[in-house]
Amino acid sequence: MGQATGKILVVDDDPAICIVVGEALRRQGHKVKTAASIRERTALMSDFAPDVLITDVMLPDGDGLEGVADLIAQDPAMNVIILSAQNTLNTAVRATEKGAFEYLPKPFDLNELTRAVADAITIRQQSDGDEERDSLGASNDGMPLVGRSPAMQEVYRTIARVISNDLSILVLGESGTGKELVAQAIHGLGRRRAKPFVAINMAAIPRELIEAELFGYERGAFTGAHTRTAGKFEQAEGGTLFLDEIGDMPMEAQTRLLRVLQSGEVTTVGGSTPVKVNVRIIAATNQQLPALIAENRFREDLYYRLNVVPISLPALRERGEDVALLARHFLDIAANEGLPRKTLADDAAGLLGGYHWPGNVRELQNLMQRMAVLSRENVITGEIVRQNLSLDSIAGAHASASADNLAASMREWLRSQLGVGQTPRETLHDDMLAIVEPVLLRETLRSVDGNQIRAASLLGINRNTLRKKLTDYGLNPANIRQGE
């Protein structure tokens, strides 16, 4: 059966985008019209009812998102794909709130766009036209997450897709990457935002007290229990409970937590009457839970209960283009909190971008606060950064050593191909890629336990590109795991 085709309206004030996207979609058999403004969009839609509307956000005569909800209300089966160079969580969330089918940050992958169109057409043709689309109201401009790197775009898109439901979320990432900020964003943008957000850190509570903290306790349940005290589940009633460092939860508490998740009821320590609770669970960890399961330190059934939607936060060293943006953001926060207002020089931004940030975003924030207080200058220069961060001794040591080894190996291979008596081939570039790229793909996948989304983010390529390369090289992600 051939690919489904339909009518597409592309709205973008960049003629090149209209031409390229239009031609790509026409080659797939779609009927395509283009517009450069909201006014042109309105005029065209009066006699051209598209199956899919592709629109930019920033248009010459206004916000491309404005009016989208009304258009969907008029034709509930029409799917909208949003394109935007404003690659922030706010844009992703607004697109979702307006009822968009997909949000793609610019620069976008043309293959991903054409695939999204194909999916939208299929859904359009299967739809009976009476799907309910839920609007969450006004968007929140005070987003807690900052960054425009491809890895963060993936995080934003996932957040935008889960704020309208109550699925359990498992946030993964190294310490200091902002896992609690993700939980706060999901809660603050979701339908439970008017109710409490309660956080508990498993690693910060004595093991013998975790059950009492989570589930509450009755008077006399243990020494010092003078009154009945509600646990975190009851405190978060109607809202969100954030279980940080879930990998440090004792096995006994895991068993009780699983029971609560299955029954929706909490029994206090020392109590016998269950209490109904209604909370959304967001858990987080910097540990490899599958490894803990293999060591009998984490329940597999609890893992699957929590890991309904995983969100993997990249380490700061994997999103170098975000470092300067974050640094200036933290300087603004420091100034708003009463610290001296400072600006960041370009040479300082370059040095910060080259550092490997073992403490991730938290380390960067602490550094910016320190320099805001201690620096006597209004502008933080590269020299000031060097004085506060041992860039020469730390930043390049490991990278330069490994880079030198790789360069030496490549030079040796090239000498063998171009040496005396050798007939130079005209496929050196492809030959080198065929040697290096499979290793790069395999080791990157292994480092993230076979997770293709994380691997694509680390490599800075589209997921479809990664899948194609894996197929071309005969690599099976299912067989690539850490340590294999």
Short mmCIF file of C-alpha atoms in Angstrom, two decimals:
data_model
loop_
_atom_site.label_atom_id
_atom_site.label_comp_id
_atom_site.label_asym_id
_atom_site.label_seq_id
_atom_site.Cartn_x
_atom_site.Cartn_y
_atom_site.Cartn_z
CA MET A 1 0.00 0.00 0.00
CA GLY A 2 1.38 3.42 -0.95
CA GLN A 3 2.05 6.27 1.39
CA ALA A 4 -1.00 8.38 2.30
CA THR A 5 -1.05 11.84 0.72
CA GLY A 6 -2.95 14.99 1.48
CA LYS A 7 -3.11 18.79 1.33
CA ILE A 8 -0.36 20.71 3.12
CA LEU A 9 -0.10 24.43 3.85
CA VAL A 10 3.41 25.68 4.69
CA VAL A 11 3.61 29.12 6.37
CA ASP A 12 7.09 30.65 6.70
CA ASP A 13 8.51 34.04 5.74
CA ASP A 14 11.75 32.41 4.61
CA PRO A 15 11.28 31.67 0.87
CA ALA A 16 14.05 29.05 0.96
CA ILE A 17 12.21 27.02 3.59
CA CYS A 18 8.95 27.23 1.64
CA ILE A 19 10.70 26.07 -1.54
CA VAL A 20 12.67 23.20 0.05
CA VAL A 21 9.84 21.90 2.24
CA GLY A 22 7.27 22.36 -0.52
CA GLU A 23 9.36 20.47 -3.06
CA ALA A 24 10.12 17.62 -0.65
CA LEU A 25 6.43 17.18 0.16
CA ARG A 26 5.35 17.41 -3.48
CA ARG A 27 7.79 14.62 -4.34
CA GLN A 28 5.90 12.47 -1.86
CA GLY A 29 2.65 13.17 -3.67
CA HIS A 30 1.20 15.85 -1.41
CA LYS A 31 -0.59 18.92 -2.71
CA VAL A 32 1.27 21.89 -1.22
CA LYS A 33 0.59 25.61 -0.93
CA THR A 34 2.81 28.15 0.81
CA ALA A 35 2.25 31.46 2.59
CA ALA A 36 4.63 34.03 4.09
CA SER A 37 2.37 35.59 6.72
CA ILE A 38 -0.69 35.09 8.91
CA ARG A 39 -2.68 37.23 6.49
CA GLU A 40 -1.71 35.02 3.53
CA ARG A 41 -2.45 31.92 5.61
CA THR A 42 -5.96 33.17 6.36
CA ALA A 43 -6.62 34.03 2.72
CA LEU A 44 -5.46 30.64 1.46
CA MET A 45 -7.40 28.66 4.05
CA SER A 46 -10.65 30.24 2.91
CA ASP A 47 -10.68 27.89 -0.10
CA PHE A 48 -7.85 25.43 0.72
CA ALA A 49 -8.62 23.30 3.77
CA PRO A 50 -5.29 21.61 4.57
CA ASP A 51 -4.92 18.23 6.20
CA VAL A 52 -1.68 19.49 7.76
CA LEU A 53 -0.66 23.05 8.60
CA ILE A 54 3.09 23.68 8.96
CA THR A 55 3.76 27.10 10.44
CA ASP A 56 6.64 29.16 11.77
CA VAL A 57 6.15 31.04 15.05
CA MET A 58 7.79 34.38 14.17
CA LEU A 59 5.93 35.77 11.15
CA PRO A 60 6.06 39.34 9.75
CA ASP A 61 2.55 40.21 10.92
CA GLY A 62 2.45 38.42 14.26
CA ASP A 63 2.79 35.23 16.27
CA GLY A 64 2.21 32.13 14.14
CA LEU A 65 0.84 30.29 17.17
CA GLU A 66 -1.95 32.80 17.65
CA GLY A 67 -5.12 31.54 16.07
CA VAL A 68 -3.89 27.94 15.80
CA ALA A 69 -6.24 26.76 18.54
CA ASP A 70 -9.16 28.40 16.71
CA LEU A 71 -8.16 26.74 13.45
CA ILE A 72 -8.06 23.35 15.16
CA ALA A 73 -11.43 24.04 16.77
CA GLN A 74 -12.87 24.69 13.30
CA ASP A 75 -11.29 21.49 11.91
CA PRO A 76 -10.39 19.12 14.80
CA ALA A 77 -8.92 16.54 12.42
CA MET A 78 -6.38 18.99 10.96
CA ASN A 79 -2.90 18.47 12.40
CA VAL A 80 -0.52 21.37 13.01
CA ILE A 81 3.28 21.15 12.94
CA ILE A 82 5.12 24.07 14.54
CA LEU A 83 8.56 25.22 13.36
CA SER A 84 10.51 27.70 15.47
CA ALA A 85 13.97 29.17 15.91
CA GLN A 86 12.90 30.18 19.44
CA ASN A 87 14.13 26.89 20.86
CA THR A 88 12.94 27.21 24.43
CA LEU A 89 10.75 25.14 26.73
CA ASN A 90 8.20 27.94 26.61
CA THR A 91 7.81 27.60 22.83
CA ALA A 92 7.49 23.81 23.03
CA VAL A 93 4.85 24.07 25.74
CA ARG A 94 2.91 26.80 23.93
CA ALA A 95 2.87 24.66 20.80
CA THR A 96 1.45 21.75 22.78
CA GLU A 97 -1.10 23.95 24.54
CA LYS A 98 -2.37 25.22 21.21
CA GLY A 99 -3.00 21.64 20.15
CA ALA A 100 -0.02 21.18 17.84
CA PHE A 101 0.64 17.68 16.54
CA GLU A 102 4.42 18.18 16.51
CA TYR A 103 6.98 20.83 17.40
CA LEU A 104 10.29 20.93 15.51
CA PRO A 105 13.02 23.44 16.49
CA LYS A 106 14.99 25.14 13.73
CA PRO A 107 17.22 24.10 12.12
CA PHE A 108 15.03 21.04 11.58
CA ASP A 109 15.78 17.76 9.87
CA LEU A 110 13.85 17.58 6.59
CA ASN A 111 13.45 13.80 6.89
CA GLU A 112 11.96 14.21 10.35
CA LEU A 113 9.54 16.83 9.05
CA THR A 114 8.36 14.72 6.10
CA ARG A 115 7.91 11.74 8.42
CA ALA A 116 5.86 13.86 10.82
CA VAL A 117 3.69 14.98 7.91
CA ALA A 118 3.16 11.36 6.83
CA ASP A 119 2.14 10.41 10.39
CA ALA A 120 -0.19 13.41 10.59
CA ILE A 121 -1.86 12.50 7.27
CA THR A 122 -2.37 8.91 8.39
CA ILE A 123 -3.94 10.03 11.66
CA ARG A 124 -6.09 12.56 9.76
CA GLN A 125 -7.44 9.85 7.50
CA GLN A 126 -8.13 7.52 10.42
CA SER A 127 -9.75 10.24 12.52
CA ASP A 128 -13.50 10.66 12.86
CA GLY A 129 -12.90 14.36 13.45
CA ASP A 130 -14.23 14.55 16.98
CA GLU A 131 -11.08 14.17 19.05
CA GLU A 132 -11.02 16.32 22.13
CA ARG A 133 -8.08 18.70 22.37
CA ASP A 134 -7.24 19.93 25.83
CA SER A 135 -5.94 23.43 26.44
CA LEU A 136 -3.96 24.17 29.58
CA GLY A 137 -4.50 27.93 29.51
CA ALA A 138 -1.87 30.65 29.53
CA SER A 139 1.76 29.64 29.21
CA ASN A 140 4.31 30.24 31.91
CA ASP A 141 7.09 32.63 30.92
CA GLY A 142 9.22 31.87 33.98
CA MET A 143 10.58 28.56 32.75
CA PRO A 144 13.07 26.92 35.13
CA LEU A 145 15.07 25.26 32.34
CA VAL A 146 17.47 27.14 30.07
CA GLY A 147 19.20 25.89 26.92
CA ARG A 148 18.86 25.68 23.15
CA SER A 149 21.07 22.69 22.37
CA PRO A 150 19.57 19.73 20.46
CA ALA A 151 19.75 17.61 23.62
CA MET A 152 17.67 20.14 25.56
CA GLN A 153 15.20 20.42 22.68
CA GLU A 154 14.48 16.72 23.10
CA VAL A 155 13.87 17.30 26.83
CA TYR A 156 11.52 20.22 26.10
CA ARG A 157 9.51 18.22 23.60
CA THR A 158 9.07 15.34 26.04
CA ILE A 159 7.99 17.70 28.83
CA ALA A 160 5.47 19.35 26.52
CA ARG A 161 3.96 15.96 25.75
CA VAL A 162 3.53 14.78 29.35
CA ILE A 163 2.15 17.89 31.08
CA SER A 164 -1.43 17.08 30.06
CA ASN A 165 -1.44 13.57 31.57
CA ASP A 166 -0.53 11.88 34.85
CA LEU A 167 1.91 9.24 33.62
CA SER A 168 4.80 8.41 35.95
CA ILE A 169 8.09 10.03 34.92
CA LEU A 170 11.64 8.85 35.57
CA VAL A 171 14.23 11.63 35.17
CA LEU A 172 17.75 10.35 34.52
CA GLY A 173 21.00 12.27 34.61
CA GLU A 174 24.19 13.03 36.47
CA SER A 175 24.15 15.01 39.71
CA GLY A 176 23.71 18.71 39.12
CA THR A 177 22.02 18.46 35.71
CA GLY A 178 18.71 19.88 36.95
CA LYS A 179 16.49 16.84 37.49
CA GLU A 180 14.34 18.60 40.10
CA LEU A 181 13.90 21.55 37.71
CA VAL A 182 12.40 19.14 35.19
CA ALA A 183 10.00 17.85 37.83
CA GLN A 184 9.05 21.42 38.79
CA ALA A 185 8.46 22.32 35.14
CA ILE A 186 6.18 19.32 34.59
CA HIS A 187 4.21 20.14 37.73
CA GLY A 188 4.11 23.90 37.15
CA LEU A 189 2.84 23.54 33.59
CA GLY A 190 0.47 20.63 34.17
CA ARG A 191 -3.10 20.39 35.34
CA ARG A 192 -1.99 19.74 38.94
CA ARG A 193 -0.12 23.05 39.18
CA ALA A 194 -2.62 24.55 41.68
CA LYS A 195 -1.89 21.70 44.10
CA PRO A 196 1.28 20.99 46.15
CA PHE A 197 4.67 20.03 44.74
CA VAL A 198 6.42 17.95 47.40
CA ALA A 199 10.01 16.73 47.06
CA ILE A 200 11.88 14.15 49.10
CA ASN A 201 15.53 13.11 48.66
CA MET A 202 16.06 9.45 49.50
CA ALA A 203 19.81 9.92 49.95
CA ALA A 204 19.33 12.68 52.54
CA ILE A 205 17.11 10.73 54.96
CA PRO A 206 18.25 7.97 57.35
CA ARG A 207 17.11 4.64 55.98
CA GLU A 208 15.05 3.82 59.08
CA LEU A 209 13.04 7.04 58.70
CA ILE A 210 12.21 6.90 54.97
CA GLU A 211 8.93 4.99 55.42
CA ALA A 212 7.76 7.39 58.13
CA GLU A 213 8.66 10.38 55.94
CA LEU A 214 6.90 8.97 52.88
CA PHE A 215 3.82 7.36 54.41
CA GLY A 216 3.44 9.20 57.73
CA TYR A 217 3.12 7.71 61.19
CA GLU A 218 0.69 7.33 64.06
CA ARG A 219 1.18 8.58 67.56
CA GLY A 220 3.28 6.11 69.52
CA ALA A 221 4.50 4.27 66.40
CA PHE A 222 8.08 4.76 67.60
CA THR A 223 10.04 6.74 70.15
CA GLY A 224 9.43 10.43 69.57
CA ALA A 225 6.17 9.96 67.64
CA HIS A 226 4.04 12.19 69.87
CA THR A 227 1.30 12.99 67.32
CA ARG A 228 -0.06 11.58 64.10
CA THR A 229 1.99 13.05 61.24
CA ALA A 230 1.08 13.01 57.56
CA GLY A 231 3.71 11.69 55.18
CA LYS A 232 4.82 13.13 51.86
CA PHE A 233 2.09 11.28 49.97
CA GLU A 234 -0.67 12.93 52.00
CA GLN A 235 1.10 16.30 51.89
CA ALA A 236 1.17 16.12 48.08
CA GLU A 237 -2.54 15.22 47.78
CA GLY A 238 -3.84 16.30 44.39
CA GLY A 239 -0.37 17.44 43.29
CA THR A 240 3.03 15.97 42.49
CA LEU A 241 5.42 13.94 44.60
CA PHE A 242 9.05 14.12 43.47
CA LEU A 243 11.12 11.14 44.64
CA ASP A 244 14.73 12.23 44.19
CA GLU A 245 17.63 9.74 44.25
CA ILE A 246 15.16 6.86 44.03
CA GLY A 247 18.06 4.45 43.58
CA ASP A 248 18.99 4.98 47.25
CA MET A 249 15.61 3.83 48.56
CA PRO A 250 15.88 0.73 50.80
CA MET A 251 14.29 -2.45 49.48
CA GLU A 252 11.70 -2.57 52.29
CA ALA A 253 10.51 0.93 51.44
CA GLN A 254 10.46 0.02 47.74
CA THR A 255 8.00 -2.77 48.50
CA ARG A 256 5.67 -0.40 50.34
CA LEU A 257 6.00 2.23 47.61
CA LEU A 258 5.05 -0.32 44.95
CA ARG A 259 1.98 -1.27 46.99
CA VAL A 260 0.93 2.38 47.19
CA LEU A 261 1.38 2.88 43.45
CA GLN A 262 -0.70 -0.21 42.73
CA SER A 263 -3.52 0.51 45.20
CA GLY A 264 -3.56 4.29 45.43
CA GLU A 265 -3.71 3.93 49.20
CA VAL A 266 -1.26 4.77 52.00
CA THR A 267 -1.07 3.11 55.39
CA THR A 268 0.87 5.07 57.99
CA VAL A 269 3.63 3.50 60.07
CA GLY A 270 1.86 2.10 63.10
CA GLY A 271 -1.55 2.48 61.45
CA SER A 272 -4.03 -0.02 60.04
CA THR A 273 -6.54 2.08 58.08
CA PRO A 274 -5.54 2.86 54.48
CA VAL A 275 -5.88 6.43 53.26
CA LYS A 276 -6.70 7.14 49.61
CA VAL A 277 -4.11 9.37 47.88
CA ASN A 278 -4.12 11.05 44.48
CA VAL A 279 -0.64 12.18 43.43
CA ARG A 280 1.50 12.19 40.31
CA ILE A 281 4.86 10.49 40.78
CA ILE A 282 8.06 11.86 39.28
CA ALA A 283 11.22 9.98 40.28
CA ALA A 284 14.84 10.80 39.55
CA THR A 285 18.22 9.13 39.84
CA ASN A 286 21.83 9.48 38.75
CA GLN A 287 22.31 5.71 39.02
CA GLN A 288 21.86 2.93 36.48
CA LEU A 289 18.71 1.27 37.82
CA PRO A 290 19.01 -1.82 35.54
CA ALA A 291 22.42 -2.47 37.13
CA LEU A 292 20.89 -2.13 40.61
CA ILE A 293 18.16 -4.57 39.58
CA ALA A 294 20.81 -7.08 38.50
CA GLU A 295 22.44 -6.68 41.93
CA ASN A 296 19.07 -7.21 43.70
CA ARG A 297 19.21 -3.66 45.07
CA PHE A 298 16.19 -2.34 43.20
CA ARG A 299 12.85 -3.96 42.45
CA GLU A 300 12.28 -4.61 38.76
CA ASP A 301 8.50 -4.24 39.05
CA LEU A 302 8.92 -0.86 40.75
CA TYR A 303 11.31 0.23 38.00
CA TYR A 304 8.68 -0.43 35.34
CA ARG A 305 6.05 1.37 37.42
CA LEU A 306 8.22 4.48 37.63
CA ASN A 307 9.79 4.36 34.16
CA VAL A 308 6.62 4.90 32.12
CA VAL A 309 8.12 7.99 30.45
CA PRO A 310 11.90 8.41 30.83
CA ILE A 311 13.52 11.83 30.44
CA SER A 312 17.31 11.80 30.08
CA LEU A 313 19.04 15.04 31.02
CA PRO A 314 22.36 15.64 29.25
CA ALA A 315 25.49 16.51 31.19
CA LEU A 316 26.60 20.12 30.75
CA ARG A 317 29.76 19.01 28.90
CA GLU A 318 27.43 17.52 26.25
CA ARG A 319 25.67 20.84 25.64
CA GLY A 320 28.58 23.26 25.31
CA GLU A 321 26.55 25.72 23.23
CA ASP A 322 24.31 26.28 26.28
CA VAL A 323 27.08 27.19 28.72
CA ALA A 324 27.33 30.91 27.90
CA LEU A 325 23.53 31.20 27.84
CA LEU A 326 23.30 29.57 31.27
CA ALA A 327 26.19 31.63 32.66
CA ARG A 328 24.50 34.90 31.72
CA HIS A 329 21.19 33.57 33.04
CA PHE A 330 22.79 32.84 36.43
CA LEU A 331 24.38 36.31 36.52
CA ASP A 332 20.93 37.80 35.99
CA ILE A 333 19.50 35.67 38.79
CA ALA A 334 22.35 36.72 41.10
CA ALA A 335 21.66 40.40 40.33
CA ASN A 336 17.94 39.94 40.97
CA GLU A 337 18.81 38.43 44.35
CA GLY A 338 20.80 41.51 45.35
CA LEU A 339 24.31 40.55 44.25
CA PRO A 340 26.33 42.99 42.09
CA ARG A 341 25.20 43.02 38.46
CA LYS A 342 27.92 41.67 36.16
CA THR A 343 28.20 40.95 32.45
CA LEU A 344 30.14 38.15 30.77
CA ALA A 345 32.84 38.94 28.21
CA ASP A 346 33.08 36.83 25.05
CA ASP A 347 36.52 35.46 25.95
CA ALA A 348 35.14 34.34 29.32
CA ALA A 349 32.20 32.64 27.61
CA GLY A 350 34.63 30.78 25.34
CA LEU A 351 36.66 29.49 28.29
CA LEU A 352 33.54 28.37 30.14
CA GLY A 353 32.39 26.51 27.05
CA GLY A 354 35.65 24.55 26.94
CA TYR A 355 35.49 23.33 30.53
CA HIS A 356 34.23 19.81 31.24
CA TRP A 357 31.96 20.69 34.23
CA PRO A 358 32.12 17.65 36.50
CA GLY A 359 29.52 19.33 38.74
CA ASN A 360 27.28 20.15 35.76
CA VAL A 361 24.81 23.06 35.87
CA ARG A 362 25.02 23.33 39.65
CA GLU A 363 28.78 23.90 39.45
CA LEU A 364 28.31 26.60 36.80
CA GLN A 365 25.70 28.40 38.91
CA ASN A 366 27.94 28.34 41.99
CA LEU A 367 30.85 29.70 39.94
CA MET A 368 28.82 32.58 38.53
CA GLN A 369 27.57 33.52 42.00
CA ARG A 370 31.12 33.44 43.35
CA MET A 371 32.48 35.62 40.57
CA ALA A 372 29.55 38.04 40.91
CA VAL A 373 30.47 38.55 44.56
CA LEU A 374 34.27 38.46 44.45
CA SER A 375 35.07 40.15 41.15
CA ARG A 376 35.75 43.89 41.49
CA GLU A 377 35.10 44.46 37.80
CA ASN A 378 31.67 44.94 36.22
CA VAL A 379 32.67 42.67 33.35
CA ILE A 380 33.77 39.09 34.00
CA THR A 381 36.69 38.51 31.65
CA GLY A 382 38.58 35.41 30.63
CA GLU A 383 41.31 36.24 33.12
CA ILE A 384 38.80 36.38 35.98
CA VAL A 385 37.44 32.99 34.89
CA ARG A 386 40.97 31.55 34.87
CA GLN A 387 41.53 32.82 38.40
CA ASN A 388 38.39 31.06 39.62
CA LEU A 389 38.59 27.87 37.58
CA SER A 390 41.70 25.81 36.84
CA LEU A 391 40.96 25.58 33.14
CA ASP A 392 44.53 24.89 32.00
CA SER A 393 45.07 21.99 34.38
CA ILE A 394 41.58 20.53 34.28
CA ALA A 395 39.71 21.35 31.10
CA GLY A 396 42.03 20.05 28.43
CA ALA A 397 44.02 17.31 30.13
CA HIS A 398 41.87 14.29 29.33
CA ALA A 399 40.55 15.63 26.03
CA SER A 400 43.97 16.49 24.60
CA ALA A 401 45.50 13.15 25.56
CA SER A 402 42.72 11.15 23.91
CA ALA A 403 42.64 13.49 20.89
CA ASP A 404 46.40 13.11 20.41
CA ASN A 405 46.10 9.31 20.49
CA LEU A 406 43.29 9.36 17.96
CA ALA A 407 45.17 11.75 15.66
CA ALA A 408 48.28 9.57 15.84
CA SER A 409 46.29 6.47 14.87
CA MET A 410 44.68 8.28 11.95
CA ARG A 411 48.05 9.55 10.70
CA GLU A 412 49.46 6.04 10.85
CA TRP A 413 46.56 4.66 8.81
CA LEU A 414 46.89 7.44 6.22
CA ARG A 415 50.63 6.79 5.86
CA SER A 416 49.87 3.14 5.17
CA GLN A 417 47.44 4.16 2.41
CA LEU A 418 49.61 6.86 0.85
CA GLY A 419 53.02 5.30 1.32
CA VAL A 420 55.66 4.56 -1.30
CA GLY A 421 54.48 1.95 -3.75
CA GLN A 422 50.82 2.44 -2.86
CA THR A 423 48.29 3.44 -5.51
CA PRO A 424 46.31 6.31 -3.99
CA ARG A 425 42.60 5.56 -3.87
CA GLU A 426 39.94 8.20 -4.42
CA THR A 427 37.78 6.90 -1.57
CA LEU A 428 39.99 7.79 1.41
CA HIS A 429 37.28 9.80 3.12
CA ASP A 430 34.69 7.01 2.91
CA ASP A 431 37.29 4.39 3.86
CA MET A 432 38.23 6.34 6.98
CA LEU A 433 34.59 6.85 7.94
CA ALA A 434 33.92 3.13 7.51
CA ILE A 435 36.63 2.46 10.12
CA VAL A 436 35.96 5.25 12.59
CA GLU A 437 32.18 5.77 12.47
CA PRO A 438 31.06 2.26 13.53
CA VAL A 439 33.35 2.51 16.56
CA LEU A 440 31.95 5.95 17.40
CA LEU A 441 28.35 4.74 17.10
CA ARG A 442 28.97 1.52 19.04
CA GLU A 443 30.83 3.16 21.93
CA THR A 444 28.34 6.02 22.20
CA LEU A 445 25.42 3.58 22.34
CA ARG A 446 27.26 1.45 24.86
CA SER A 447 27.83 4.48 27.10
CA VAL A 448 24.07 5.11 27.29
CA ASP A 449 23.10 1.44 27.58
CA GLY A 450 21.72 1.29 24.04
CA ASN A 451 19.38 4.28 24.38
CA GLN A 452 19.13 5.63 20.80
CA ILE A 453 17.58 8.97 21.81
CA ARG A 454 20.43 9.73 24.21
CA ALA A 455 23.01 8.49 21.71
CA ALA A 456 21.64 10.74 18.96
CA SER A 457 21.74 13.71 21.34
CA LEU A 458 25.34 13.00 22.31
CA LEU A 459 26.37 12.65 18.67
CA GLY A 460 24.49 15.79 17.66
CA ILE A 461 22.56 13.99 14.92
CA ASN A 462 18.92 13.23 14.27
CA ARG A 463 17.49 9.95 15.52
CA ASN A 464 16.58 8.90 11.99
CA THR A 465 20.13 9.59 10.86
CA LEU A 466 21.41 7.41 13.69
CA ARG A 467 19.04 4.58 12.79
CA LYS A 468 20.11 4.70 9.15
CA LYS A 469 23.80 4.62 10.05
CA LEU A 470 23.23 1.66 12.39
CA THR A 471 21.46 -0.18 9.58
CA ASP A 472 24.17 0.70 7.07
CA TYR A 473 26.89 -0.66 9.36
CA GLY A 474 24.86 -3.68 10.46
CA LEU A 475 24.84 -2.63 14.11
CA ASN A 476 22.01 -3.91 16.30
CA PRO A 477 21.26 -1.54 19.24
CA ALA A 478 19.68 -4.41 21.18
CA ASN A 479 23.07 -6.11 21.30
CA ILE A 480 24.95 -2.99 22.34
CA ARG A 481 24.91 -2.53 26.07
CA GLN A 482 27.26 -1.00 28.57
CA GLY A 483 30.08 -3.37 29.37
CA GLU A 484 29.43 -5.75 26.46
#
